[in-house]
Structure formats: structure tokens, C-alpha cells
Amino acid sequence: MLPMGTIMTTAMVIGLVSAAPSPVNKILPDSVRKVLRSLVILAGCWNVFWYSLQHLAEFWGQAALVSGLLMLVTGFYIFGEQQLPAVLRKARPVVLSGLLCCALLYGITIYQL
């Protein structure tokens, strides 16, 4: 079984690649984009509502809360961005940069273990 840190890092990278503005993402079928969105949102929900709530006083609980919230927003960037408020649509570079930082934090930590 894979450790959850690896699964969460993978979900963050999937979210980043899928939400980044590129010509490849525009030609993906809607069904594929919906599946990717679902995976990223599901991982974000697990981070926010399961792990972080149980470990909020710890560093990794706080990291899970931040990365989970960023994954939830990123899920809507992948498919359904028009459902987000204007402020979140404009904050796309900040959100994706934050998610990149979280993915690097998780990935570097896993590598060092």
C-alpha cells in the first residue's frame, strides 16, 4: 500500500498539470477533465476534512489544511472555473503557486525519508 503522503503529492501534481493553462489541457475531453477534477477534489477533501482536523495542532495537519484547500480550488480550475467567484478566478496564479509549494514540501520530505 502506498503512503498517503505519496498519494497526496501525486494528486497535487495532477492538479497542477491539469489546471495549468496549456493547449494540451484545452483538447482533453470533458470526461477526462471531470475525472481529474474529481480526483483532485477528493484528495483535497481528505486532506481538509479528515487528516487536518485530526492533526490541526501539528505541522503536517496545518500543511494538510492549506494543501487541501488549494486542491479544492484547483479542482474547479480544471473543470468548472466559471462556478468560482471572480476573486478566485483572478487568484489562479497565486493558488497554483501555493499548490506547487505544497507539492514540493511533500515531495522533498518524502524523498528525504
PDB file of C-alpha atoms in Angstrom:
ATOM      1  CA  MET A   1       0.000   0.000   0.000  1.00  0.00           C
ATOM      2  CA  LEU A   2       1.263   3.476  -0.845  1.00  0.00           C
ATOM      3  CA  PRO A   3       1.751   6.016   1.936  1.00  0.00           C
ATOM      4  CA  MET A   4      -0.835   8.804   1.941  1.00  0.00           C
ATOM      5  CA  GLY A   5       1.873  11.452   1.547  1.00  0.00           C
ATOM      6  CA  THR A   6       2.806   9.957  -1.808  1.00  0.00           C
ATOM      7  CA  ILE A   7      -0.835   9.812  -2.877  1.00  0.00           C
ATOM      8  CA  MET A   8      -1.412  13.428  -1.836  1.00  0.00           C
ATOM      9  CA  THR A   9       1.736  14.610  -3.631  1.00  0.00           C
ATOM     10  CA  THR A  10       0.618  12.801  -6.770  1.00  0.00           C
ATOM     11  CA  ALA A  11      -2.832  14.389  -6.508  1.00  0.00           C
ATOM     12  CA  MET A  12      -1.240  17.832  -6.159  1.00  0.00           C
ATOM     13  CA  VAL A  13       0.919  17.285  -9.244  1.00  0.00           C
ATOM     14  CA  ILE A  14      -2.103  16.023 -11.216  1.00  0.00           C
ATOM     15  CA  GLY A  15      -3.981  19.144 -10.161  1.00  0.00           C
ATOM     16  CA  LEU A  16      -1.123  21.430 -11.155  1.00  0.00           C
ATOM     17  CA  VAL A  17      -0.621  19.839 -14.555  1.00  0.00           C
ATOM     18  CA  SER A  18      -4.350  19.701 -15.270  1.00  0.00           C
ATOM     19  CA  ALA A  19      -5.114  23.267 -14.153  1.00  0.00           C
ATOM     20  CA  ALA A  20      -2.137  24.939 -15.804  1.00  0.00           C
ATOM     21  CA  PRO A  21      -3.155  26.890 -18.884  1.00  0.00           C
ATOM     22  CA  SER A  22      -1.803  24.928 -21.827  1.00  0.00           C
ATOM     23  CA  PRO A  23      -3.050  23.921 -25.274  1.00  0.00           C
ATOM     24  CA  VAL A  24      -2.965  20.235 -24.274  1.00  0.00           C
ATOM     25  CA  ASN A  25      -5.433  20.760 -21.432  1.00  0.00           C
ATOM     26  CA  LYS A  26      -7.859  22.508 -23.783  1.00  0.00           C
ATOM     27  CA  ILE A  27      -8.089  19.482 -26.082  1.00  0.00           C
ATOM     28  CA  LEU A  28      -8.719  16.960 -23.292  1.00  0.00           C
ATOM     29  CA  PRO A  29     -12.238  15.538 -23.428  1.00  0.00           C
ATOM     30  CA  ASP A  30     -14.624  16.839 -20.788  1.00  0.00           C
ATOM     31  CA  SER A  31     -14.990  13.342 -19.336  1.00  0.00           C
ATOM     32  CA  VAL A  32     -11.232  13.141 -18.655  1.00  0.00           C
ATOM     33  CA  ARG A  33     -11.208  16.625 -17.132  1.00  0.00           C
ATOM     34  CA  LYS A  34     -14.141  15.674 -14.885  1.00  0.00           C
ATOM     35  CA  VAL A  35     -12.312  12.569 -13.655  1.00  0.00           C
ATOM     36  CA  LEU A  36      -9.161  14.583 -12.935  1.00  0.00           C
ATOM     37  CA  ARG A  37     -11.236  17.219 -11.162  1.00  0.00           C
ATOM     38  CA  SER A  38     -12.925  14.542  -9.055  1.00  0.00           C
ATOM     39  CA  LEU A  39      -9.590  13.008  -8.039  1.00  0.00           C
ATOM     40  CA  VAL A  40      -8.120  16.359  -7.026  1.00  0.00           C
ATOM     41  CA  ILE A  41     -11.252  17.414  -5.118  1.00  0.00           C
ATOM     42  CA  LEU A  42     -11.475  14.039  -3.368  1.00  0.00           C
ATOM     43  CA  ALA A  43      -7.829  14.314  -2.266  1.00  0.00           C
ATOM     44  CA  GLY A  44      -8.450  17.890  -1.110  1.00  0.00           C
ATOM     45  CA  CYS A  45     -11.476  16.811   0.906  1.00  0.00           C
ATOM     46  CA  TRP A  46      -9.494  14.020   2.554  1.00  0.00           C
ATOM     47  CA  ASN A  47      -6.739  16.470   3.488  1.00  0.00           C
ATOM     48  CA  VAL A  48      -9.115  19.118   4.836  1.00  0.00           C
ATOM     49  CA  PHE A  49     -11.877  17.096   6.462  1.00  0.00           C
ATOM     50  CA  TRP A  50     -10.020  14.005   7.620  1.00  0.00           C
ATOM     51  CA  TYR A  51      -6.314  14.454   8.222  1.00  0.00           C
ATOM     52  CA  SER A  52      -6.092  18.136   9.105  1.00  0.00           C
ATOM     53  CA  LEU A  53      -8.998  18.043  11.552  1.00  0.00           C
ATOM     54  CA  GLN A  54      -7.343  15.218  13.461  1.00  0.00           C
ATOM     55  CA  HIS A  55      -3.877  16.824  13.477  1.00  0.00           C
ATOM     56  CA  LEU A  56      -4.541  20.564  13.390  1.00  0.00           C
ATOM     57  CA  ALA A  57      -2.101  21.306  16.214  1.00  0.00           C
ATOM     58  CA  GLU A  58       0.755  19.644  14.292  1.00  0.00           C
ATOM     59  CA  PHE A  59       2.767  20.970  11.344  1.00  0.00           C
ATOM     60  CA  TRP A  60       1.538  18.294   8.929  1.00  0.00           C
ATOM     61  CA  GLY A  61      -2.059  18.880   9.962  1.00  0.00           C
ATOM     62  CA  GLN A  62      -1.697  22.543   9.086  1.00  0.00           C
ATOM     63  CA  ALA A  63       0.079  21.666   5.844  1.00  0.00           C
ATOM     64  CA  ALA A  64      -2.785  19.287   5.008  1.00  0.00           C
ATOM     65  CA  LEU A  65      -5.319  22.048   5.638  1.00  0.00           C
ATOM     66  CA  VAL A  66      -3.542  24.505   3.345  1.00  0.00           C
ATOM     67  CA  SER A  67      -2.814  21.993   0.594  1.00  0.00           C
ATOM     68  CA  GLY A  68      -6.327  20.559   0.826  1.00  0.00           C
ATOM     69  CA  LEU A  69      -7.967  23.957   0.418  1.00  0.00           C
ATOM     70  CA  LEU A  70      -5.689  24.710  -2.528  1.00  0.00           C
ATOM     71  CA  MET A  71      -6.579  21.358  -4.126  1.00  0.00           C
ATOM     72  CA  LEU A  72     -10.292  22.080  -3.726  1.00  0.00           C
ATOM     73  CA  VAL A  73      -9.968  25.374  -5.580  1.00  0.00           C
ATOM     74  CA  THR A  74      -7.658  23.810  -8.172  1.00  0.00           C
ATOM     75  CA  GLY A  75     -10.290  21.158  -8.868  1.00  0.00           C
ATOM     76  CA  PHE A  76     -12.605  23.905 -10.065  1.00  0.00           C
ATOM     77  CA  TYR A  77      -9.832  25.391 -12.206  1.00  0.00           C
ATOM     78  CA  ILE A  78      -9.621  22.058 -14.032  1.00  0.00           C
ATOM     79  CA  PHE A  79     -13.311  21.998 -14.908  1.00  0.00           C
ATOM     80  CA  GLY A  80     -15.970  24.455 -13.828  1.00  0.00           C
ATOM     81  CA  GLU A  81     -13.936  27.593 -13.260  1.00  0.00           C
ATOM     82  CA  GLN A  82     -16.974  29.710 -14.121  1.00  0.00           C
ATOM     83  CA  GLN A  83     -18.608  28.495 -10.880  1.00  0.00           C
ATOM     84  CA  LEU A  84     -15.921  30.203  -8.783  1.00  0.00           C
ATOM     85  CA  PRO A  85     -16.184  33.781  -7.538  1.00  0.00           C
ATOM     86  CA  ALA A  86     -14.266  36.357  -9.581  1.00  0.00           C
ATOM     87  CA  VAL A  87     -11.664  36.822  -6.842  1.00  0.00           C
ATOM     88  CA  LEU A  88     -10.695  33.124  -7.016  1.00  0.00           C
ATOM     89  CA  ARG A  89     -10.566  33.193 -10.808  1.00  0.00           C
ATOM     90  CA  LYS A  90      -8.168  36.128 -10.641  1.00  0.00           C
ATOM     91  CA  ALA A  91      -6.111  34.410  -7.914  1.00  0.00           C
ATOM     92  CA  ARG A  92      -5.339  31.411 -10.126  1.00  0.00           C
ATOM     93  CA  PRO A  93      -1.556  32.090 -10.336  1.00  0.00           C
ATOM     94  CA  VAL A  94      -1.354  32.516  -6.557  1.00  0.00           C
ATOM     95  CA  VAL A  95      -3.353  29.346  -5.874  1.00  0.00           C
ATOM     96  CA  LEU A  96      -1.323  27.255  -8.320  1.00  0.00           C
ATOM     97  CA  SER A  97       1.940  28.676  -6.950  1.00  0.00           C
ATOM     98  CA  GLY A  98       0.833  27.790  -3.429  1.00  0.00           C
ATOM     99  CA  LEU A  99      -0.085  24.270  -4.517  1.00  0.00           C
ATOM    100  CA  LEU A 100       3.306  23.925  -6.202  1.00  0.00           C
ATOM    101  CA  CYS A 101       4.996  24.917  -2.936  1.00  0.00           C
ATOM    102  CA  CYS A 102       2.931  22.346  -1.045  1.00  0.00           C
ATOM    103  CA  ALA A 103       3.748  19.637  -3.590  1.00  0.00           C
ATOM    104  CA  LEU A 104       7.445  20.478  -3.281  1.00  0.00           C
ATOM    105  CA  LEU A 105       7.230  20.389   0.522  1.00  0.00           C
ATOM    106  CA  TYR A 106       5.583  16.972   0.468  1.00  0.00           C
ATOM    107  CA  GLY A 107       7.823  15.607  -2.291  1.00  0.00           C
ATOM    108  CA  ILE A 108      11.121  16.777  -0.807  1.00  0.00           C
ATOM    109  CA  THR A 109      10.121  15.472   2.624  1.00  0.00           C
ATOM    110  CA  ILE A 110       9.193  12.073   1.195  1.00  0.00           C
ATOM    111  CA  TYR A 111      12.448  11.946  -0.757  1.00  0.00           C
ATOM    112  CA  GLN A 112      14.465  12.693   2.376  1.00  0.00           C
ATOM    113  CA  LEU A 113      12.808   9.870   4.288  1.00  0.00           C
TER     114      LEU A 113
END
